[in-house]
């Protein structure tokens, strides 16, 4: 009996030891998660603030990106750890919600995790730390609300300071005096006076164009199209004053047969007849467009067949109609809102009341390419196009990102006109940021925990 009891006692001891080891496993996993998240935060910590360093990132294709924008840096990183991915998603959420402060939220989250790691080492339960962070978040909102200052959108100096603060930490900070006022003017242009709390940044279109310098960036009160004007063998129009603009969503080319059908021609006379019919069909389409008074024609891009045939382009040039083809489907709404025209799906609906009026439509050379400018639209809604310039792709893309951040900062003043958040240009800092500088009377709420949190 004694050997049996000894064996049972040994199994019980081994079970207790395995149970003790299992209790250590969650601690190791928790520490691994914290270390992975802290590694991500430390990777972008040096790029925070006006004196932050820029990061040079090379992807698998060999393309190089130079930026200090937290969301862009983390987007280029191939993060595999699940906890580290949460910080990447945090930066993305901040970019979508506020447009700026993407580096700050990651650095703050890393600092809070560092403090939580020290508290865990002292034996404080994770639930207690989590509850304390929740109460800290509520107190942070109260403190930020108490120090907020009321502003008005008419106070241009405050808007310029906020936009410049957002740009001062960017690669293009030396152009803050140009891009800051431009972002303020763009947002004020698209604000609806009837509903100032709703600012849609989709009404502000950024068009990056290589060539020149950032100083050549300009805001166009109208529409800028990156497509070139279509010109036939004899050349086409490049400039039209007192323009009547039409936007069509059908093809100016002879109809095609179905996939299963075919046309068999036995002699050349039948071929001549087919060509005459195609010519007459195309000529009738162009005559109806000209009859409506249209002298600038925008054509939506077609994936089924050619949206504009060479014969139709020849007739349009003969009738002095400027043609811009291959307008993307996703750009149709912006084009209609910018010019005031209506999309036309059939030639039967092509009439004068579907057209828009503009003072000038012209094709201009910009850098290494050409663009089409439409200005002086009479019935246009509140939209703005900003032509961003840069001497190389690195500067161009960074200028575009910086200008977008500045637009987001100014945008939130339009959405929350009653409060001015004092956070270096950000609309709403992370709710836990005030944990770094809590008042003394509030620290007494949980002395052991907040004594360590104040060291952040």
XYZ file of C-alpha atoms in Angstrom:
456
model
C 0.000 0.000 0.000
C 2.862 2.372 0.775
C 4.168 2.525 -2.817
C 0.660 3.270 -4.100
C 0.185 6.160 -1.646
C 3.612 7.524 -2.559
C 2.718 7.453 -6.254
C -0.574 9.242 -5.627
C 1.198 11.890 -3.550
C 3.739 12.382 -6.326
C 0.979 12.860 -8.935
C -0.747 15.414 -6.706
C 2.490 17.362 -6.286
C 3.131 17.317 -10.047
C -0.433 18.549 -10.691
C 0.085 21.409 -8.242
C 3.360 22.335 -9.917
C 1.706 22.337 -13.371
C -1.118 24.440 -11.985
C 1.421 26.859 -10.568
C 3.138 27.053 -13.937
C -0.200 27.736 -15.657
C -0.723 30.729 -13.369
C 2.524 32.225 -14.613
C 1.563 31.837 -18.271
C -1.003 34.707 -18.366
C 1.568 36.986 -16.787
C 4.110 36.168 -19.474
C 1.521 36.682 -22.227
C 0.449 40.004 -20.734
C 4.046 41.168 -20.496
C 4.699 40.065 -24.078
C 1.726 42.091 -25.308
C 2.889 45.171 -23.412
C 6.426 44.883 -24.747
C 5.199 44.512 -28.341
C 2.963 47.584 -28.045
C 5.767 49.583 -26.407
C 8.088 48.655 -29.283
C 5.631 50.158 -31.776
C 5.256 53.303 -29.660
C 9.044 53.688 -29.337
C 9.432 53.395 -33.113
C 7.404 56.576 -33.700
C 8.309 58.414 -30.476
C 11.292 60.175 -32.051
C 9.079 61.677 -34.777
C 6.798 63.487 -32.328
C 6.719 67.265 -32.128
C 8.289 70.131 -34.077
C 11.794 68.786 -33.441
C 10.858 65.209 -34.273
C 12.961 63.325 -36.781
C 11.660 62.142 -40.127
C 11.567 58.460 -41.014
C 12.813 57.057 -44.309
C 10.873 53.908 -45.196
C 11.539 51.627 -48.153
C 8.882 49.116 -49.177
C 9.313 45.773 -50.922
C 9.080 47.461 -54.342
C 11.942 49.799 -53.540
C 9.796 52.934 -53.240
C 11.037 55.319 -50.549
C 8.790 57.393 -48.276
C 10.096 60.195 -46.052
C 7.597 61.371 -43.439
C 7.014 61.950 -39.729
C 3.295 61.271 -39.907
C 2.482 58.491 -37.449
C -0.328 56.954 -39.496
C 1.851 56.792 -42.623
C 4.792 55.265 -40.738
C 2.682 52.584 -39.082
C 0.881 51.865 -42.348
C 4.221 51.073 -44.012
C 5.338 48.823 -41.140
C 4.581 45.106 -41.401
C 3.315 44.525 -37.866
C 2.479 40.901 -37.039
C 1.927 40.865 -33.275
C -1.816 41.158 -32.396
C -1.248 43.648 -29.567
C 1.025 45.777 -31.742
C -1.630 45.760 -34.480
C -4.041 47.353 -32.001
C -1.794 50.428 -31.827
C -1.698 50.563 -35.619
C -5.499 50.460 -35.676
C -5.549 53.149 -32.979
C -3.495 55.422 -35.215
C -5.795 54.700 -38.171
C -8.876 55.496 -36.093
C -7.349 58.805 -34.996
C -6.526 59.627 -38.615
C -10.110 58.953 -39.692
C -11.710 60.736 -36.748
C -9.491 63.810 -36.387
C -6.961 63.663 -39.230
C -4.104 64.717 -36.940
C -2.513 63.519 -33.704
C -1.778 60.035 -35.047
C 1.686 59.947 -33.467
C 0.510 61.402 -30.155
C -2.098 58.731 -29.465
C 0.423 55.923 -30.061
C 3.072 57.517 -27.833
C 0.536 58.169 -25.074
C -0.774 54.610 -25.283
C 2.792 53.277 -25.028
C 3.475 55.422 -21.958
C 0.288 54.264 -20.270
C 1.186 50.640 -20.961
C 4.631 51.257 -19.485
C 3.020 52.608 -16.301
C 0.571 49.699 -16.256
C 3.491 47.263 -16.504
C 5.093 48.788 -13.404
C 1.813 48.597 -11.519
C 1.387 44.961 -12.497
C 4.845 44.287 -11.113
C 3.687 45.679 -7.766
C 0.875 43.162 -7.663
C -2.070 45.418 -8.619
C -4.785 43.504 -10.425
C -5.296 44.331 -14.145
C -9.004 44.998 -13.590
C -8.168 47.651 -10.994
C -5.798 49.371 -13.442
C -8.383 49.207 -16.230
C -11.094 50.724 -14.017
C -8.723 53.491 -12.993
C -7.989 54.314 -16.649
C -11.732 54.551 -17.339
C -12.213 57.003 -14.467
C -9.154 58.895 -15.649
C -10.699 59.223 -19.093
C -13.859 60.770 -17.658
C -11.840 63.210 -15.591
C -9.734 64.076 -18.647
C -12.850 65.141 -20.556
C -13.904 67.336 -17.612
C -10.497 69.025 -17.437
C -10.334 69.629 -21.196
C -13.856 71.042 -21.147
C -12.964 73.390 -18.290
C -9.930 74.857 -20.108
C -11.689 75.139 -23.492
C -12.203 78.617 -24.909
C -15.208 79.677 -26.994
C -14.340 80.741 -30.535
C -16.098 81.868 -33.674
C -15.345 80.918 -37.247
C -14.974 84.611 -37.983
C -11.860 84.674 -35.778
C -9.381 83.994 -38.553
C -6.293 84.407 -36.360
C -7.198 81.403 -34.191
C -7.808 79.244 -37.254
C -4.468 80.267 -38.763
C -2.618 79.497 -35.519
C -4.153 76.040 -35.318
C -3.393 75.207 -38.960
C 0.183 76.497 -38.616
C 0.700 74.473 -35.432
C -0.329 71.334 -37.264
C 2.094 72.109 -40.103
C 5.063 73.094 -37.926
C 5.935 69.469 -37.175
C 5.846 68.390 -40.836
C 8.568 68.131 -43.440
C 7.042 71.116 -45.248
C 6.958 73.268 -42.089
C 8.828 76.072 -43.874
C 5.767 76.513 -46.112
C 3.316 76.780 -43.190
C 2.786 80.455 -44.038
C 1.400 79.406 -47.441
C -0.389 76.143 -46.697
C -1.962 77.343 -43.419
C -4.011 80.233 -44.861
C -4.844 78.085 -47.891
C -6.354 75.354 -45.701
C -8.355 77.919 -43.708
C -9.713 79.556 -46.870
C -10.615 76.167 -48.350
C -12.603 75.030 -45.308
C -14.386 78.376 -44.948
C -15.287 78.189 -48.633
C -17.041 74.808 -48.374
C -18.879 75.470 -45.090
C -22.624 75.613 -45.576
C -23.948 78.800 -43.885
C -27.241 77.038 -43.174
C -25.488 74.122 -41.461
C -22.011 75.199 -40.266
C -21.647 72.069 -38.097
C -21.334 69.821 -41.142
C -18.083 70.201 -43.091
C -17.467 67.572 -45.764
C -13.809 67.338 -46.760
C -14.841 65.521 -49.922
C -15.783 68.968 -51.218
C -12.083 69.872 -51.089
C -10.090 68.051 -53.736
C -6.302 67.790 -53.560
C -4.620 67.282 -56.948
C -0.898 66.436 -56.648
C 1.111 67.441 -59.702
C 4.829 66.857 -60.072
C 6.946 69.856 -61.004
C 7.746 73.227 -59.510
C 8.001 73.745 -55.754
C 5.589 73.716 -52.845
C 5.404 77.507 -53.185
C 3.616 76.992 -56.510
C 0.689 75.291 -54.746
C -2.512 77.154 -55.511
C -6.184 77.000 -54.637
C -8.548 77.064 -57.605
C -12.062 78.368 -57.042
C -13.616 75.940 -59.472
C -12.700 72.559 -60.911
C -9.375 71.062 -61.946
C -9.341 67.972 -64.160
C -6.212 65.878 -64.511
C -7.383 64.556 -67.891
C -6.129 66.232 -71.046
C -8.291 67.660 -73.776
C -8.932 65.273 -76.656
C -7.584 66.517 -79.969
C -7.755 64.913 -83.392
C -5.281 64.951 -86.239
C -5.897 68.620 -86.927
C -5.631 69.669 -83.283
C -8.416 70.743 -80.998
C -9.551 73.615 -78.825
C -7.489 74.484 -75.746
C -9.462 77.451 -74.428
C -13.143 78.345 -74.373
C -14.697 81.482 -72.869
C -18.366 81.713 -71.866
C -18.465 77.944 -71.791
C -21.567 75.766 -71.766
C -20.532 72.494 -70.151
C -22.221 69.154 -70.711
C -21.436 65.852 -68.985
C -22.479 62.713 -70.833
C -22.501 59.110 -69.658
C -23.091 57.511 -73.052
C -20.679 56.697 -75.852
C -20.134 58.821 -78.954
C -19.376 55.845 -81.151
C -21.349 53.459 -83.379
C -23.279 50.767 -81.483
C -21.786 47.310 -81.336
C -23.471 43.967 -81.853
C -24.041 41.508 -79.054
C -21.349 39.030 -78.151
C -23.122 36.125 -79.852
C -23.943 37.998 -83.080
C -21.874 38.746 -86.134
C -22.320 40.670 -89.383
C -21.142 39.072 -92.620
C -20.447 41.362 -95.591
C -20.261 39.778 -99.023
C -18.995 42.704 -101.128
C -17.510 46.189 -100.818
C -20.819 47.973 -101.497
C -22.210 46.613 -98.254
C -19.061 47.797 -96.481
C -19.565 51.291 -97.886
C -23.173 51.274 -96.702
C -22.147 50.291 -93.170
C -19.548 53.067 -93.069
C -22.072 55.638 -94.323
C -24.568 54.563 -91.678
C -21.951 54.835 -88.937
C -20.901 58.248 -90.191
C -24.493 59.507 -90.322
C -25.258 58.063 -86.854
C -22.238 59.772 -85.308
C -22.952 63.052 -87.114
C -26.520 63.118 -85.789
C -25.251 62.690 -82.213
C -22.779 65.551 -82.564
C -25.380 67.824 -84.243
C -27.803 67.299 -81.354
C -25.050 68.190 -78.859
C -24.223 71.346 -80.802
C -27.909 72.240 -81.121
C -28.250 72.357 -77.321
C -25.564 75.068 -77.212
C -22.796 72.937 -75.685
C -19.218 73.992 -76.432
C -17.399 72.010 -73.685
C -18.127 68.284 -73.485
C -17.060 66.025 -70.603
C -17.297 62.294 -71.327
C -17.400 59.599 -68.653
C -14.919 56.762 -69.008
C -16.351 53.581 -70.513
C -15.062 50.054 -69.946
C -17.254 48.284 -72.502
C -16.219 50.112 -75.665
C -14.630 53.348 -76.814
C -16.478 56.278 -75.276
C -15.304 58.541 -78.113
C -14.507 57.398 -81.626
C -12.047 59.168 -83.900
C -14.872 60.116 -86.250
C -16.904 61.690 -83.443
C -13.844 63.616 -82.260
C -13.299 64.894 -85.809
C -16.885 66.210 -85.978
C -16.627 67.791 -82.501
C -13.448 69.642 -83.466
C -15.123 70.850 -86.668
C -17.975 72.287 -84.585
C -15.571 74.014 -82.133
C -16.447 71.876 -79.118
C -13.734 71.284 -76.500
C -13.694 67.633 -75.421
C -12.378 66.101 -72.180
C -12.792 62.328 -72.029
C -12.152 59.534 -69.512
C -13.823 61.216 -66.534
C -13.793 58.605 -63.768
C -17.094 57.343 -62.428
C -16.240 58.264 -58.820
C -15.505 61.852 -59.897
C -18.910 62.444 -61.495
C -20.560 63.694 -58.285
C -17.753 66.156 -57.560
C -17.755 67.431 -61.156
C -21.511 68.020 -61.047
C -21.285 69.769 -57.677
C -18.381 71.959 -58.844
C -19.838 73.038 -62.184
C -23.575 72.784 -61.606
C -24.192 70.516 -64.594
C -26.283 67.347 -64.591
C -25.101 63.976 -65.887
C -26.813 62.964 -69.138
C -27.335 59.245 -69.685
C -28.922 59.424 -73.143
C -28.789 61.651 -76.190
C -32.566 62.072 -75.945
C -32.120 63.974 -72.664
C -29.376 66.254 -73.953
C -30.915 69.715 -73.668
C -29.867 73.231 -72.668
C -31.237 72.942 -69.112
C -28.798 70.072 -68.393
C -25.769 72.252 -69.143
C -23.658 74.396 -66.808
C -22.112 77.801 -67.436
C -18.532 78.861 -66.763
C -16.491 81.939 -67.523
C -13.391 80.084 -68.701
C -12.305 76.540 -69.552
C -8.691 76.146 -70.564
C -5.913 73.590 -70.707
C -2.667 74.729 -69.076
C 0.778 73.186 -68.755
C 1.697 72.263 -65.185
C 5.086 70.725 -64.517
C 5.539 67.652 -66.688
C 1.882 67.400 -67.722
C -1.267 69.327 -68.491
C -4.512 69.962 -66.639
C -7.884 71.472 -67.473
C -9.130 74.374 -65.336
C -12.792 75.334 -65.148
C -13.331 78.656 -63.372
C -16.178 81.112 -62.925
C -18.961 78.542 -62.657
C -22.219 80.399 -62.139
C -24.383 77.683 -60.559
C -21.649 75.803 -58.686
C -21.969 74.728 -55.076
C -19.279 75.137 -52.436
C -16.300 73.129 -53.681
C -12.581 73.866 -53.883
C -9.710 72.290 -55.808
C -6.161 72.643 -54.500
C -3.317 72.025 -56.935
C -0.405 70.679 -54.845
C 3.060 71.043 -56.375
C 6.408 69.480 -55.497
C 9.835 69.102 -57.060
C 9.877 65.325 -56.472
C 7.469 62.602 -55.420
C 8.670 62.508 -51.803
C 8.054 66.220 -51.216
C 4.841 66.143 -53.251
C 3.216 63.323 -51.270
C 4.362 64.752 -47.934
C 2.929 68.165 -48.853
C -0.366 66.487 -49.742
C -0.477 64.619 -46.409
C 0.433 67.739 -44.438
C -2.203 69.828 -46.174
C -4.807 67.138 -45.491
C -3.925 67.198 -41.764
C -4.257 70.990 -41.675
C -7.643 70.778 -43.408
C -8.818 68.231 -40.824
C -7.753 70.499 -37.962
C -9.631 73.503 -39.332
C -12.586 71.296 -40.264
C -13.276 70.437 -36.623
C -13.637 74.096 -35.704
C -16.522 74.159 -38.127
C -18.094 71.094 -36.566
C -17.635 72.183 -32.960
C -17.708 75.960 -33.043
C -18.348 76.328 -29.306
C -15.038 74.965 -28.016
C -11.392 75.486 -28.792
C -9.356 72.471 -27.685
C -5.883 73.616 -26.630
C -3.960 70.652 -27.980
C -1.457 71.853 -30.528
C -3.834 71.794 -33.471
C -5.561 68.497 -32.687
C -9.329 68.462 -32.433
C -9.662 66.021 -29.561
C -6.585 64.576 -27.932
C -6.711 61.048 -26.626
C -9.007 60.859 -23.626
C -6.193 59.563 -21.454
C -3.726 62.349 -22.185
C -4.581 64.278 -19.036
C -3.348 61.335 -16.973
C 0.103 62.777 -17.566
C -0.725 65.947 -15.631
C -3.579 65.340 -13.212
C -4.445 67.847 -10.452
C -3.155 67.068 -6.972
C -6.571 66.904 -5.378
C -7.624 64.210 -7.845
C -4.506 62.124 -7.372
C -5.669 61.397 -3.833
C -8.539 59.320 -5.259
C -6.301 56.264 -5.635
C -2.896 57.229 -4.222
C -0.937 54.107 -5.086
C -2.088 53.971 -8.707
C -1.940 57.640 -9.661
C 1.403 58.159 -7.989
C 2.845 55.982 -10.726
C 0.653 57.413 -13.461
C 1.983 60.913 -12.799
C 5.433 59.715 -13.819
C 4.306 59.295 -17.450
